[in-house]
Short mmCIF file of C-alpha atoms and ligand atoms in Angstrom, two decimals:
data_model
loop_
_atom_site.label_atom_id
_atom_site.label_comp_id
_atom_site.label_asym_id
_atom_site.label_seq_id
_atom_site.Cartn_x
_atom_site.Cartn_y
_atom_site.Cartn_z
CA UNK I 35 -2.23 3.68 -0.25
CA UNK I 36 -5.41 2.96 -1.28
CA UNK I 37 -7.30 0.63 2.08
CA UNK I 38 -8.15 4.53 2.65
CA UNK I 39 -11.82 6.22 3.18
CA UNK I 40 -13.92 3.12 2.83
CA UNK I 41 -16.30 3.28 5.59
CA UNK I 42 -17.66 6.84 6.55
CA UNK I 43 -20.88 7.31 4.30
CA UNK I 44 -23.21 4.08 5.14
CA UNK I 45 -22.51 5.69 9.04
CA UNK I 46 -23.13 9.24 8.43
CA UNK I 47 -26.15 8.42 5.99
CA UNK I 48 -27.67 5.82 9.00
CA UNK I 49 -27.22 8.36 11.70
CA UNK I 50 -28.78 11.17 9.42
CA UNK I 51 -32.59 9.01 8.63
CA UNK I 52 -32.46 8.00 12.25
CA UNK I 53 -32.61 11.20 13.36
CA UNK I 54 -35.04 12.04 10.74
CA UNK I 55 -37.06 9.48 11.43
CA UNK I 56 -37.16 10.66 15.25
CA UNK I 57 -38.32 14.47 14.39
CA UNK I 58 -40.66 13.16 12.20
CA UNK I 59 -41.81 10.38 15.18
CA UNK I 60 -42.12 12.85 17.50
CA UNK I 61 -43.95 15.60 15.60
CA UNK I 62 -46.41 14.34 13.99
CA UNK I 63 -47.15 12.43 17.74
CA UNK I 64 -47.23 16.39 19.28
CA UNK I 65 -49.52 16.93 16.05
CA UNK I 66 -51.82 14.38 16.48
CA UNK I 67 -52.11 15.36 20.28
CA UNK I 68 -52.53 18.80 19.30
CA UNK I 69 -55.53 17.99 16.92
CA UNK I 70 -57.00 16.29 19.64
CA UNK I 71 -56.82 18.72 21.92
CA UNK I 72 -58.11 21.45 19.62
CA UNK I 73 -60.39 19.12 17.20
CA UNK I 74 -59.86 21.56 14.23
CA UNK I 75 -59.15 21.13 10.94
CA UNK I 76 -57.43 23.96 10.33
CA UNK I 77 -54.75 23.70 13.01
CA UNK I 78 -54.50 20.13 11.60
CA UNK I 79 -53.57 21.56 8.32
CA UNK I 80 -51.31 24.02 9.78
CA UNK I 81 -49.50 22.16 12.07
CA UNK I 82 -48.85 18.85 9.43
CA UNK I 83 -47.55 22.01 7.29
CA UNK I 84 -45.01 22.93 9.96
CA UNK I 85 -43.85 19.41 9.97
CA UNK I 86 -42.95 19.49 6.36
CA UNK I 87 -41.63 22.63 6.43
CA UNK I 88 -39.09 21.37 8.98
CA UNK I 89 -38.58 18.78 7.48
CA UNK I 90 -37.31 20.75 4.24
CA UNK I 91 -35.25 23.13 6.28
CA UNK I 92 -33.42 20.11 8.40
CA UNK I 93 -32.95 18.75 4.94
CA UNK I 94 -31.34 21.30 2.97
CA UNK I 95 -29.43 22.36 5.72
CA UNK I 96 -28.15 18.59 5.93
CA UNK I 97 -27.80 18.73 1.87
CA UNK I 98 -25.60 21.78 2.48
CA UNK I 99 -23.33 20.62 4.76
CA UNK I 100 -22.49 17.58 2.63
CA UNK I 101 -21.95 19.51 -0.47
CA UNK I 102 -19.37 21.93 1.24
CA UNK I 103 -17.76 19.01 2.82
CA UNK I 104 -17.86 17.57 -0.79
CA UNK I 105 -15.95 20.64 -1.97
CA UNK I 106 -13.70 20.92 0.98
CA UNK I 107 -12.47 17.74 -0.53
CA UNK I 108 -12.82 18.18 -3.78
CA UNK I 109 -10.37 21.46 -3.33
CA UNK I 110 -7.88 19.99 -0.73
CA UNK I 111 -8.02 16.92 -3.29
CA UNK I 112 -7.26 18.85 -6.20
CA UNK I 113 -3.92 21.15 -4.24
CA UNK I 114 -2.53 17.57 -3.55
CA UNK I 115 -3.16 16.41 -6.67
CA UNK I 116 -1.81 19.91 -8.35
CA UNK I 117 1.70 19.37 -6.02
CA UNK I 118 2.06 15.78 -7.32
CA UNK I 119 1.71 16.68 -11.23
CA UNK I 120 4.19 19.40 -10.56
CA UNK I 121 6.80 16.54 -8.98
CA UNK I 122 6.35 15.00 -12.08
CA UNK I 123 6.65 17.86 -14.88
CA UNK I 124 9.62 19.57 -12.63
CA UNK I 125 10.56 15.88 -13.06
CA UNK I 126 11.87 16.63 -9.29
CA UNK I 127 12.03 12.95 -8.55
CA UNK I 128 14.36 10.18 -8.98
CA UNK I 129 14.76 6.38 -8.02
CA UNK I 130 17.38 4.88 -5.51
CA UNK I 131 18.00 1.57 -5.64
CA UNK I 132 18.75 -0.36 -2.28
CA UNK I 133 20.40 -3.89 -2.82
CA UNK I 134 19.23 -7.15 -1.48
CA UNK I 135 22.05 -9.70 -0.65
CA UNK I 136 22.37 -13.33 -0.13
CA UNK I 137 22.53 -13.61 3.92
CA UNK I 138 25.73 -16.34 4.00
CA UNK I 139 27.63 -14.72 1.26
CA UNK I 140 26.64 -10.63 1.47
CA UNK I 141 26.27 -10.74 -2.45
CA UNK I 142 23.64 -8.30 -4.26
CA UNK I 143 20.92 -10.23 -5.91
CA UNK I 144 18.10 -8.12 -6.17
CA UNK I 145 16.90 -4.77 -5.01
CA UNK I 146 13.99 -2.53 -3.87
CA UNK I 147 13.15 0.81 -6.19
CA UNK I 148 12.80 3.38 -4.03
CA UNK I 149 11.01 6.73 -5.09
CA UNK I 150 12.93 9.72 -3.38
CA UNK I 151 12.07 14.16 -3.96
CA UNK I 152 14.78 15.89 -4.99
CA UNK I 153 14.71 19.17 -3.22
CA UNK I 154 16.25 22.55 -5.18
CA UNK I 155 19.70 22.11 -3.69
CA UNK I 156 19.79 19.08 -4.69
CA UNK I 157 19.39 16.97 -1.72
CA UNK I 158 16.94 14.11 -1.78
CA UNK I 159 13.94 13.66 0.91
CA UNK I 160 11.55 11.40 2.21
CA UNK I 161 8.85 10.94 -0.81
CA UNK I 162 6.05 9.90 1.93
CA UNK I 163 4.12 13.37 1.76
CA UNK I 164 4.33 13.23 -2.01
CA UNK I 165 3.44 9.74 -2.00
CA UNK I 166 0.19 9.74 0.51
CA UNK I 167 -0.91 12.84 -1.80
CA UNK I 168 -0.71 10.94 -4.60
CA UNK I 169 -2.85 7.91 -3.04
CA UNK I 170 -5.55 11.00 -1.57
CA UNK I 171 -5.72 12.66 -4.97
CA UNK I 172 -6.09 9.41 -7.29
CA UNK I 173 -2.64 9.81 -8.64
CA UNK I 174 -0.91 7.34 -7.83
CA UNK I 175 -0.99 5.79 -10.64
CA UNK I 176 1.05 8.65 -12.27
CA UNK I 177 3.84 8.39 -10.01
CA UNK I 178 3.69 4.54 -10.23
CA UNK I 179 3.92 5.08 -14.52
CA UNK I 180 6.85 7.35 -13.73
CA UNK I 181 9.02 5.32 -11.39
CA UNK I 182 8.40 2.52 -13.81
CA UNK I 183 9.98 4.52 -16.74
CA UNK I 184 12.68 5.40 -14.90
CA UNK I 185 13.61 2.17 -13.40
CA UNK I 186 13.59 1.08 -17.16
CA UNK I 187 15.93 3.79 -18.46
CA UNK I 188 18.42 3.20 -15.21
CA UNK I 189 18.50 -0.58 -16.27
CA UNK I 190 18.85 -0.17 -19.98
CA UNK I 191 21.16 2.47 -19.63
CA UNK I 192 23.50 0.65 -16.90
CA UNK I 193 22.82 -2.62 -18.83
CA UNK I 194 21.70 -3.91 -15.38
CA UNK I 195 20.16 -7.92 -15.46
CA UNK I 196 19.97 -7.21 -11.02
CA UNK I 197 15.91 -8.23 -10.52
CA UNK I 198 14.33 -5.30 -9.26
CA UNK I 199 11.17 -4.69 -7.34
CA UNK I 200 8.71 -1.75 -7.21
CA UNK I 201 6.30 -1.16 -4.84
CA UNK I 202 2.38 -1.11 -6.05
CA UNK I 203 -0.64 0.02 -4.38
CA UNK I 204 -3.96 -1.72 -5.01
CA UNK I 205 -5.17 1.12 -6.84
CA UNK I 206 -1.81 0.93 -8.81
CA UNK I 207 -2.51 -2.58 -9.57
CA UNK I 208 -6.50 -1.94 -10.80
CA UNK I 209 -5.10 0.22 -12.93
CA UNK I 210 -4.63 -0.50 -16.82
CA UNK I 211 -2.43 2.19 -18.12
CA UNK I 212 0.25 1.56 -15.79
CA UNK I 213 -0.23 -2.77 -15.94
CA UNK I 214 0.12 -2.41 -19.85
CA UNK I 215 3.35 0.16 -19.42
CA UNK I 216 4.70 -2.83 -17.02
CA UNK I 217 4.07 -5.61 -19.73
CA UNK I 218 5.44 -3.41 -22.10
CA UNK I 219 8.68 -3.23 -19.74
CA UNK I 220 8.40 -6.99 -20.01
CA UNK I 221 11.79 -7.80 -21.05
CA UNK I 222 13.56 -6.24 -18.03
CA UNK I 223 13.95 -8.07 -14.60
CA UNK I 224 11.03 -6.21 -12.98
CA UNK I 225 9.42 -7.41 -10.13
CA UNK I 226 6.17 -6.70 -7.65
CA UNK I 227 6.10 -5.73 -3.73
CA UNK I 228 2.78 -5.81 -2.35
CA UNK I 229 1.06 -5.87 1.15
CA UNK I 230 -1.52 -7.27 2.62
CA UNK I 231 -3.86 -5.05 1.74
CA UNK I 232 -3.86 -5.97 -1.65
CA UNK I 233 -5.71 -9.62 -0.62
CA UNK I 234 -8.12 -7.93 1.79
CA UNK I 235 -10.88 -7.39 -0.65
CA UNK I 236 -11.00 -9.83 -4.03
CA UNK I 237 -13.95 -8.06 -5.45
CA UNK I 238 -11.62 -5.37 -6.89
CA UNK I 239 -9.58 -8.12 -9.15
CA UNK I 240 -6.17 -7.32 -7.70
CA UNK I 241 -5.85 -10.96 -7.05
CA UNK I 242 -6.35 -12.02 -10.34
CA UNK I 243 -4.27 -9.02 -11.73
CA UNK I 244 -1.27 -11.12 -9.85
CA UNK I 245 -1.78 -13.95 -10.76
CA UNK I 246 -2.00 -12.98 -14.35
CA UNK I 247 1.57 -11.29 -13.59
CA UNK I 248 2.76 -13.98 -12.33
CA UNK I 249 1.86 -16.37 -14.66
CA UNK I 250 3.87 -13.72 -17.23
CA UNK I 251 6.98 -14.28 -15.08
CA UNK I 252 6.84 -11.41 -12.68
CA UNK I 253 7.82 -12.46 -8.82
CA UNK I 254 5.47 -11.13 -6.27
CA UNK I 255 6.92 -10.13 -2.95
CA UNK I 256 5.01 -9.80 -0.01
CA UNK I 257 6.12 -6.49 2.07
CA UNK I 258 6.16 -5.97 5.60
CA UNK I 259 4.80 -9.01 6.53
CA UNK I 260 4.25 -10.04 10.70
CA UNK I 261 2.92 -6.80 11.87
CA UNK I 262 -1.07 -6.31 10.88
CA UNK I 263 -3.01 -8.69 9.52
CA UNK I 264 -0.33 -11.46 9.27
CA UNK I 265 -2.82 -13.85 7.67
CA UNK I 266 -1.57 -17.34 6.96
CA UNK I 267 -4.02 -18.40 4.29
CA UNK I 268 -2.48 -15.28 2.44
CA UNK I 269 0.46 -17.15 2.79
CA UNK I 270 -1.16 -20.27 1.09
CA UNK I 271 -3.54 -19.34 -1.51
CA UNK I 272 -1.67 -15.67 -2.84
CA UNK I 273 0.25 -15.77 -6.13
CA UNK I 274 3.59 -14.88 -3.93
CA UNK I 275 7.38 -15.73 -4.33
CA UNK I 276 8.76 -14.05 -1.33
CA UNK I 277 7.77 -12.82 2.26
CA UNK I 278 9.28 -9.62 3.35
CA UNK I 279 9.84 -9.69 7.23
CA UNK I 280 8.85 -6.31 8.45
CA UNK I 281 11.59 -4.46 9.81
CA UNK I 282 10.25 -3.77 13.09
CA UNK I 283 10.26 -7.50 13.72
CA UNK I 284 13.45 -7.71 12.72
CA UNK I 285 14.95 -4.88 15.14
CA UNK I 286 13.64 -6.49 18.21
CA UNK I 287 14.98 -9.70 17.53
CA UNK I 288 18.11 -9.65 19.44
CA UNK I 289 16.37 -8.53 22.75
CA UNK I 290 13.04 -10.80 22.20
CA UNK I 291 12.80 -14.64 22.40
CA UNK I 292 9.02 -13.84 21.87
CA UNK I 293 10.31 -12.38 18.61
CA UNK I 294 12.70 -15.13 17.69
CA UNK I 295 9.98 -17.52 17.78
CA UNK I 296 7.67 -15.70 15.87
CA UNK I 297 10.25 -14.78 12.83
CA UNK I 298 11.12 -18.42 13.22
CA UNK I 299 7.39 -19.51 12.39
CA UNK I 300 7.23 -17.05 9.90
CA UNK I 301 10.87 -18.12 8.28
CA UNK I 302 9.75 -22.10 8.49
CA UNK I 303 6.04 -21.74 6.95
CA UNK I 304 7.13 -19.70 4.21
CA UNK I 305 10.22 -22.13 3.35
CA UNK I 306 7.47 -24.82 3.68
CA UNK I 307 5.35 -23.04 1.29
CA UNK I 308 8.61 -22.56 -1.10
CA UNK I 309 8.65 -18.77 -0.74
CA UNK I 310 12.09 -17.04 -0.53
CA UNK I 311 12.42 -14.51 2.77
CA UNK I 312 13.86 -11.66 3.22
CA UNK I 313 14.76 -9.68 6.18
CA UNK I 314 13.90 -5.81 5.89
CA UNK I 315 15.39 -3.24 7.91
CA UNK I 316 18.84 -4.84 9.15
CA UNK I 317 20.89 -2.46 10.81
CA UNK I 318 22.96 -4.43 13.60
CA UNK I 319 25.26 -7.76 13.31
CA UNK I 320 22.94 -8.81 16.20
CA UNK I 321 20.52 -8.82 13.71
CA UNK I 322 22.00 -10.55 11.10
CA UNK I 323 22.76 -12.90 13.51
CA UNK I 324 19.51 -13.99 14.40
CA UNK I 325 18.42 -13.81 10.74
CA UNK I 326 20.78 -16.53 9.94
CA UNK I 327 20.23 -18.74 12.82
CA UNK I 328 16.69 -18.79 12.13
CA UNK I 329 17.23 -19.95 8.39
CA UNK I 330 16.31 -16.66 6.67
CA UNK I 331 17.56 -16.61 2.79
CA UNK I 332 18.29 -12.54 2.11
CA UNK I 333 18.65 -9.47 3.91
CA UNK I 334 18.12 -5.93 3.30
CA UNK I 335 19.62 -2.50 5.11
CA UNK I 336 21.82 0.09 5.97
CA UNK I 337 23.86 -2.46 8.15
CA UNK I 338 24.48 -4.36 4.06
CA UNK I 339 23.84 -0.21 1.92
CA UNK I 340 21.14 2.46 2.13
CA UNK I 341 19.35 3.08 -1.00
CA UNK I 342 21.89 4.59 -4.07
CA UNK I 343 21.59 5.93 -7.18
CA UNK I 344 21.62 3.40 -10.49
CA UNK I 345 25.56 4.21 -11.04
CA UNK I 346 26.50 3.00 -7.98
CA UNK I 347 24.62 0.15 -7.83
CA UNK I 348 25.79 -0.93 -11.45
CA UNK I 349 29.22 -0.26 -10.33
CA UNK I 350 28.66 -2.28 -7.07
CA UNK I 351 27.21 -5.09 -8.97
CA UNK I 352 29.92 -4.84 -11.92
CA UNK I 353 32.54 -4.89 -9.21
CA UNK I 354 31.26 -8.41 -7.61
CA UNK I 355 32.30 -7.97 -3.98
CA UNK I 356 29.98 -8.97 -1.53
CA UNK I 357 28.24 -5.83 0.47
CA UNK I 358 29.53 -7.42 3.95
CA UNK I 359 32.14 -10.17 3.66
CA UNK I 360 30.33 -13.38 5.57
O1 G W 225 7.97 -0.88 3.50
P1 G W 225 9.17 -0.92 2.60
O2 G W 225 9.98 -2.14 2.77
O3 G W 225 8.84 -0.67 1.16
O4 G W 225 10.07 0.30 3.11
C1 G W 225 11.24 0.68 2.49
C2 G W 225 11.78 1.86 3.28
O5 G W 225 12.61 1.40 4.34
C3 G W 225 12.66 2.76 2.41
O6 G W 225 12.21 4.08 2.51
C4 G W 225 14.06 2.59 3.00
O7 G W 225 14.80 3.80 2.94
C5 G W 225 13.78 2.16 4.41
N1 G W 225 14.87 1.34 4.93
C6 G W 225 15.67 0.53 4.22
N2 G W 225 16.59 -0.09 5.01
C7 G W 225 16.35 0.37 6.26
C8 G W 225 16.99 0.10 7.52
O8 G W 225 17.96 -0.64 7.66
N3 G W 225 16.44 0.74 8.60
C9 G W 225 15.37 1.58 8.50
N4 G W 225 14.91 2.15 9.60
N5 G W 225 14.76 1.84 7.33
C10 G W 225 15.25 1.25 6.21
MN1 MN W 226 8.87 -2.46 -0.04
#
């Protein structure tokens, strides 16, 4: 969500003074050899003239492109953020719940919130273009606030003691409105699923933020871990409770010994680090399969339940039975 649009204005700002730099090279060299040629004063004048009038016209042209890219932005920025306030007011949201289970005995013992749009008949979509507006137009925080409150007001009104986690950007986690309305939340089992990105760059405090949250009790999961940057140190040094194997590992493990032995690593160090693991994505027994034999702890997935509304999963949980019997 928010790695995003780091890196484009040192380029475009280096590229723009070295080709400044050249004009300005090269005519006040065809200046000079014009004064020498003519040896008057007056075409001196006029021609250094003509260089800074160039030079202004280059300029403000250059000015002018940047300021309507600005607002190019600025407007598409402002639609996206205008059709994720709207989600919210319409309140045409809501959060599914998708269980994580012990992998030997099937039973639920945590789960993942999941933020879902509720379309007008009803029917609930993908929230991915909602979301990635949300991260373009600075509002992810917002959403972030509002899945929070309604993950509280599922478990208070299901009376539901399940640990749940919710996933936070880095610019979800700088943010102070929506870490106090977490704190505040304190007494619920709420947990935090990060990735990577949110070690990538210290300097914005996100590490610290963590550690602070984890210090107050919160477990920190680490999503889709063993595709990207994979970093073992992370591993190490991050305030973290559990590794989440990314799914797409997980789907090629039947066919892949290369695959095996990498989840195996990945299983081992994290054990050896005393963080819990959790297989994402499990669809196939094949899977599960090769989860177990490798020592994972938990599993998520449709092959165990897709995502479901807070009912269901208090009834699931208040029920006892295992998602799939061992
Ligand atoms: O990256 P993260 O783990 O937060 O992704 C969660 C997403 O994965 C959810 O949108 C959820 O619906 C989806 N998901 C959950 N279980 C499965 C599964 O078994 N297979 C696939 N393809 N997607 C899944
Ligand atoms: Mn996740």
């Amino acid at each position: 969500m928010s790695s995003i649009a780091l890196q484009d204005k040192p380029k475009t700002d280096r590229t723009f003074w070295v080709l400044m730099g050249g004009i300005v090279a090269a005519l006040l060299v065809a200046t000079q050899t014009t004064a020498e040629i003519f040896v008057s004063p007056t075409k001196i004048y006029w021609a250094y003239a003509g260089v800074i009038t160039g030079m202004a016209f280059v300029s403000l042209g250059w000015l002018g492109s940047k300021w309507r890219k600005a607002r190019h932005k600025q407007t598409r920025e402002d639609a996206q953020g205008d059709s994720v306030r709207k989600v919210l007011h319409d309140k045409s949201y809501t959060v599914l719940y998708q269980p994580i289970c012990d992998i030997n005995t099937g039973a639920i013992i945590a789960c993942e919130a999941l933020f879902r749009i509720k379309q007008e008949d009803g029917t609930l979509i993908s929230s991915y273009p909602v979301l990635s507006a949300a991260a373009m137009s600075g509002m992810g925080p917002q959403v972030g606030c509002a899945i929070l409150d309604q993950v509280a007001g599922d478990w208070r009104e299901h009376r539901l003691q399940l640990p749940v986690t919710l996933n936070l950007s880095v610019r979800e986690l700088r943010n102070s409105r929506l870490i106090a309305r977490l704190i505040a939340h304190r007494g619920l089992p709420i947990n935090i699923e990060v990735t990577e990105s949110a070690f990538l760059d210290d300097s914005t405090g996100v590490v610290e933020r963590l550690k602070m949250l984890r210090a107050l009790g919160y477990r920190i999961y680490l999503d889709d871990f063993g595709t990207g940057f994979s970093s073992m140190t992370h591993l190490a040094e991050m305030p973290l409770d559990a590794v989440k194997l990314d799914r797409t590992l997980v789907h090629r493990l039947p066919e892949s010994s290369k695959h095996r032995s990498i989840c195996r690593a990945i299983v081992h160090m994290a054990q050896g680090l005393g963080l819990r693991t959790v297989g994402e994505g499990v669809e196939t027994l094949a899977e599960l399969a090769e989860l177990k034999a490798i020592g994972c702890d938990t599993v998520q997935g449709y092959l165990f339940a897709h995502p479901m509304e807070a009912r269901e999963l208090a009834h699931r949980v208040e029920l006892g039975l295992p998602l799939l019997a061992a």
